[in-house]
Amino acid sequence: MHYNQGDLKSMRKVIESISIDASHAMDCRNQTHTLQTEIHELQKQLLGLIDKKQAVSDDLFIQEFRALGSWIKSFSRDFEVGDMSQIMCITDIRRSRLLNGARLPSGHVISNINYLIEAYMWSILIQEIFDSPFLMLGYRYGDLTDSFTSLFGNDHQNEWPIPHENVERWKYQTIEHFVQEVGFDAIAKGTPAPKNPVMAESISYQRESVIKHIAKPLTCLKTNLEFGNLRAIVNKAFKLSLQMNLQRCRLQAVFPTVGDGFRRENHHGLTSVKECEDVKRGVVAFTVNPGLAKWGDTHGQNLRERVDLVPTLVYVQPPATIKREYID
């Protein structure tokens, strides 16, 4: 707008025009600020919905972990074996994660035989599913486990990285990516995933590998295995591992080393089988059923604090009454 300096009316019009423009600008600025505030609140609400959707209560994890143990226990009771040596002469069993170097109980007791089968089955589930957040994803993504420990170390229990906000974020965001690509059920249950068949094939191959690995030595003890029940057990393990590793906190299957000392009054994270209830001090002969431990809370805070959600079930005996079986 053009005006003459001596023209008061023209000057007044200019000032009024500037004032109107400034008022409009202020309104726009206020609207923008309001919109940004609304967007921020919406983002917080969406994040809260995501956290709420993925967060699983401790009680549910306890229930699911114990349910998996019950299925394994029931499966192990279906074997009729002459004695423990018949089981431990099978290389894949005696060298499995929880039985390697086991201190074998003396005498022929049916429950002891069942405990060995339980320990073997848990060994494979630990080795091929629970030992890393990424094992369930299969052979195509084996480098993820190496990257996990290369980036963050392996100084925690079972050679995991020490729980830390950055570690857990890397963990759950990686798993979230796979869920977005193939869907929750493709990992948990093995359902088809047409969006990413290559990724789904790797997960499916891992599931079948676990089933075959468990079944192979057990068919030496029982030719007509209930493969339907075995598949259900493996599916439960896959689903549980997936839920565990989507959390902001740290959840791990935990267990002691064979030969570790045991004092009943000091081991809140350990409990013994009923046959060993009279042993107050002794050593861990072997782990029957691993425990479930948690570090941190729902929001991924307080990651130094450990809570034992499910105690580890172990077979213990006094050191003087047990003969150590060393496995090469």
XYZ file of C-alpha atoms in Angstrom:
328
model
C 0.000 0.000 0.000
C 1.398 3.372 -1.022
C 0.890 6.590 0.971
C 2.201 10.117 1.349
C 3.969 10.923 4.595
C 1.858 14.003 5.029
C -1.389 12.176 4.463
C -2.699 11.267 7.947
C -5.582 9.246 6.568
C -3.253 7.157 4.454
C -0.973 6.552 7.442
C -3.948 5.489 9.562
C -5.040 2.970 6.932
C -1.571 1.483 6.804
C -1.461 1.128 10.586
C -4.908 -0.474 10.598
C -3.825 -2.900 7.861
C -0.677 -3.847 9.773
C -2.697 -4.334 12.944
C -5.141 -6.621 11.147
C -2.264 -8.649 9.651
C -0.612 -8.906 13.068
C -3.875 -10.019 14.615
C -4.284 -12.692 11.953
C -0.698 -13.811 12.484
C -1.259 -14.053 16.230
C -4.415 -16.095 15.660
C -2.521 -18.433 13.333
C 0.292 -18.724 15.860
C -2.185 -19.578 18.613
C -3.943 -22.078 16.379
C -0.614 -23.670 15.480
C 0.366 -23.907 19.144
C -3.011 -25.423 19.989
C -2.692 -27.908 17.127
C 0.826 -28.882 18.216
C -0.430 -29.411 21.764
C -3.284 -31.592 20.498
C -0.901 -33.615 18.323
C 1.475 -34.080 21.260
C -1.376 -35.263 23.474
C -2.604 -37.604 20.730
C 0.895 -39.054 20.337
C 1.064 -39.650 24.087
C -2.325 -41.355 24.001
C -1.307 -43.544 21.057
C 1.958 -44.453 22.778
C -0.021 -45.300 25.888
C -2.305 -47.541 23.841
C 0.691 -49.301 22.317
C 2.309 -49.818 25.719
C -0.993 -51.011 27.167
C -1.490 -53.431 24.275
C 1.986 -54.927 24.573
C 2.369 -54.793 28.347
C 1.560 -58.115 30.001
C 1.010 -58.402 33.732
C 3.368 -60.371 35.957
C 0.489 -62.638 36.941
C -0.147 -63.584 33.325
C 3.528 -64.348 32.720
C 3.578 -66.500 35.859
C 0.481 -68.321 34.671
C 1.800 -68.888 31.136
C 5.258 -69.994 32.268
C 3.798 -72.474 34.745
C 1.313 -73.707 32.156
C 4.198 -74.474 29.795
C 5.926 -76.374 32.598
C 2.748 -78.342 33.286
C 2.450 -79.370 29.640
C 6.061 -80.555 29.640
C 5.550 -82.432 32.906
C 2.446 -84.154 31.543
C 4.286 -85.078 28.336
C 7.188 -86.580 30.312
C 4.838 -88.814 32.323
C 3.935 -90.730 29.180
C 7.295 -92.533 29.072
C 7.948 -95.972 30.530
C 11.694 -96.311 30.968
C 13.557 -99.071 32.785
C 16.139 -96.892 34.536
C 17.984 -93.604 34.314
C 20.943 -95.110 32.476
C 18.600 -95.917 29.593
C 17.974 -92.195 29.249
C 21.445 -90.881 29.963
C 23.114 -93.222 27.488
C 21.481 -91.150 24.738
C 24.093 -88.548 23.826
C 21.670 -85.764 22.873
C 19.985 -86.042 26.259
C 22.982 -86.338 28.562
C 24.767 -83.436 26.833
C 21.723 -81.168 26.814
C 21.860 -77.762 28.468
C 20.431 -78.668 31.884
C 21.808 -82.225 32.110
C 25.390 -81.817 30.922
C 27.538 -82.907 33.867
C 24.449 -83.803 35.901
C 24.818 -85.266 39.380
C 22.520 -88.240 38.940
C 20.253 -89.365 41.790
C 20.893 -92.888 43.036
C 18.357 -95.685 42.767
C 15.475 -96.391 40.401
C 12.665 -93.940 41.049
C 10.076 -93.293 38.343
C 9.811 -89.616 39.231
C 13.567 -89.191 38.790
C 13.288 -90.579 35.264
C 10.461 -88.174 34.464
C 12.514 -85.277 35.835
C 15.311 -86.114 33.399
C 12.911 -86.017 30.461
C 11.527 -82.687 31.657
C 15.042 -81.296 31.979
C 15.904 -82.456 28.464
C 12.808 -80.880 26.914
C 13.408 -77.593 28.719
C 17.047 -77.712 27.588
C 16.025 -77.642 23.935
C 13.439 -74.910 24.484
C 16.082 -72.794 26.219
C 18.752 -73.495 23.621
C 16.560 -72.818 20.583
C 13.932 -70.334 21.819
C 14.573 -68.675 25.196
C 18.355 -68.208 25.056
C 18.024 -65.027 22.988
C 15.157 -62.714 22.028
C 15.825 -63.514 18.379
C 16.239 -67.306 18.219
C 12.556 -67.830 17.417
C 13.045 -65.817 14.201
C 15.077 -68.617 12.644
C 18.233 -69.178 10.663
C 17.935 -66.114 8.416
C 18.248 -63.807 11.412
C 20.921 -65.556 13.462
C 23.153 -62.483 13.181
C 20.733 -60.542 15.380
C 21.860 -62.477 18.458
C 25.509 -61.768 17.619
C 24.732 -58.093 17.053
C 22.828 -57.940 20.345
C 25.832 -59.078 22.375
C 28.395 -57.270 20.196
C 26.632 -53.965 20.768
C 25.761 -54.385 24.437
C 28.020 -57.126 25.839
C 27.234 -60.480 27.457
C 28.005 -59.873 31.122
C 24.546 -60.717 32.441
C 22.987 -64.062 33.360
C 23.191 -66.681 30.584
C 25.500 -64.331 28.642
C 22.856 -61.720 27.900
C 23.629 -57.984 27.965
C 23.162 -56.257 31.305
C 19.608 -54.827 31.470
C 19.609 -51.178 30.381
C 17.088 -48.849 28.764
C 19.004 -48.801 25.452
C 19.368 -52.586 25.447
C 15.693 -53.251 26.065
C 14.646 -50.648 23.487
C 16.829 -52.317 20.841
C 15.326 -55.678 21.815
C 11.633 -54.833 21.741
C 11.802 -52.507 18.729
C 13.483 -55.256 16.713
C 10.810 -57.762 17.716
C 8.073 -55.185 17.020
C 9.424 -54.854 13.470
C 9.001 -58.585 12.881
C 5.483 -58.520 14.324
C 4.604 -55.685 11.929
C 6.030 -57.644 9.001
C 4.463 -61.076 9.589
C 1.887 -60.597 12.351
C 1.819 -61.805 15.952
C 0.183 -65.156 15.144
C 2.743 -66.072 12.487
C 5.420 -66.056 15.185
C 3.302 -67.340 18.062
C 1.314 -70.020 16.219
C 2.919 -70.488 12.819
C -0.010 -69.104 10.807
C 0.660 -68.035 7.176
C 2.081 -64.550 6.590
C 1.637 -63.559 2.917
C 3.007 -60.043 3.525
C 6.530 -61.376 4.110
C 6.777 -65.074 3.190
C 10.576 -65.139 3.415
C 10.543 -63.983 7.022
C 7.657 -66.332 7.837
C 9.499 -69.274 6.282
C 12.503 -68.711 8.545
C 10.278 -68.659 11.637
C 8.390 -71.753 10.484
C 11.641 -73.610 9.829
C 12.830 -72.804 13.354
C 9.566 -74.103 14.831
C 9.858 -77.408 12.952
C 13.537 -77.666 13.887
C 12.709 -77.384 17.596
C 10.040 -80.083 17.321
C 12.405 -82.449 15.511
C 15.261 -81.725 17.920
C 13.134 -82.617 20.937
C 11.588 -85.661 19.284
C 14.703 -87.303 17.850
C 16.184 -88.827 21.044
C 12.781 -89.326 22.668
C 11.726 -91.677 19.865
C 14.458 -94.011 21.148
C 12.441 -94.265 24.367
C 8.955 -94.226 22.855
C 8.243 -94.866 19.186
C 4.701 -93.467 19.106
C 5.274 -89.936 20.366
C 2.287 -87.613 20.664
C 3.483 -85.102 18.083
C 0.296 -83.063 18.414
C 1.050 -82.440 22.087
C 4.707 -81.752 21.325
C 3.747 -79.170 18.703
C 1.397 -77.516 21.202
C 4.270 -77.265 23.709
C 6.569 -75.657 21.143
C 3.846 -73.223 20.069
C 3.321 -72.221 23.696
C 7.058 -71.627 24.060
C 7.172 -69.476 20.906
C 4.223 -67.373 22.055
C 5.670 -66.935 25.538
C 9.081 -65.907 24.215
C 7.446 -63.415 21.852
C 5.426 -61.852 24.673
C 8.478 -61.721 26.943
C 10.605 -59.898 24.392
C 7.978 -57.332 23.448
C 8.132 -55.959 26.984
C 10.010 -52.818 28.012
C 11.443 -54.708 30.988
C 13.789 -57.738 30.871
C 12.348 -61.233 31.242
C 14.585 -64.302 31.153
C 14.396 -68.020 31.797
C 17.004 -68.600 34.532
C 18.695 -71.625 36.079
C 21.770 -72.454 38.189
C 24.853 -74.386 37.130
C 25.161 -78.081 37.951
C 27.094 -78.380 41.214
C 26.117 -74.960 42.567
C 25.643 -74.861 46.316
C 22.114 -74.954 47.694
C 20.898 -73.636 51.037
C 17.168 -73.789 51.376
C 16.886 -70.771 53.670
C 18.935 -68.530 51.345
C 17.636 -69.504 47.912
C 14.439 -67.571 47.311
C 14.734 -68.075 43.545
C 15.178 -71.858 43.839
C 12.887 -74.609 45.008
C 13.510 -78.347 45.066
C 11.429 -81.287 43.905
C 9.426 -82.997 46.632
C 11.876 -85.920 46.853
C 14.533 -83.473 48.070
C 12.493 -81.470 50.564
C 14.484 -82.831 53.513
C 17.787 -81.553 52.071
C 18.561 -78.233 53.756
C 22.076 -77.917 52.367
C 23.444 -79.579 49.295
C 24.309 -79.098 45.649
C 22.250 -78.747 42.503
C 22.192 -82.142 40.811
C 20.382 -80.702 37.785
C 17.612 -78.254 36.902
C 14.236 -79.820 36.225
C 12.385 -76.651 35.285
C 13.989 -73.203 34.810
C 12.622 -70.175 36.609
C 11.367 -66.880 35.250
C 13.056 -63.666 36.401
C 12.204 -60.043 35.673
C 14.349 -56.912 35.752
C 12.629 -53.527 35.691
C 9.012 -52.430 35.409
C 6.369 -52.036 32.708
C 7.890 -48.748 31.520
C 11.441 -50.093 31.254
C 12.611 -48.315 34.397
C 14.396 -49.682 37.506
C 16.225 -52.255 35.392
C 18.686 -53.040 38.182
C 15.919 -54.545 40.313
C 15.324 -58.286 39.941
C 12.135 -60.124 40.849
C 11.845 -63.912 40.626
C 8.368 -64.473 39.214
C 8.656 -68.270 39.052
C 11.316 -70.113 41.091
C 13.656 -72.583 39.418
C 12.823 -76.208 40.218
C 15.992 -78.201 40.948
C 16.989 -81.669 42.082
C 19.363 -81.318 45.042
C 21.302 -83.778 47.141
C 23.855 -83.591 49.976
C 27.385 -83.563 48.503
C 28.487 -86.614 50.487
C 25.729 -88.856 49.125
C 26.026 -88.234 45.426
C 28.354 -89.481 42.735
C 29.181 -86.924 40.075
C 28.701 -88.083 36.503
C 31.046 -86.054 34.338
C 30.034 -85.899 30.730
C 32.695 -85.470 28.060
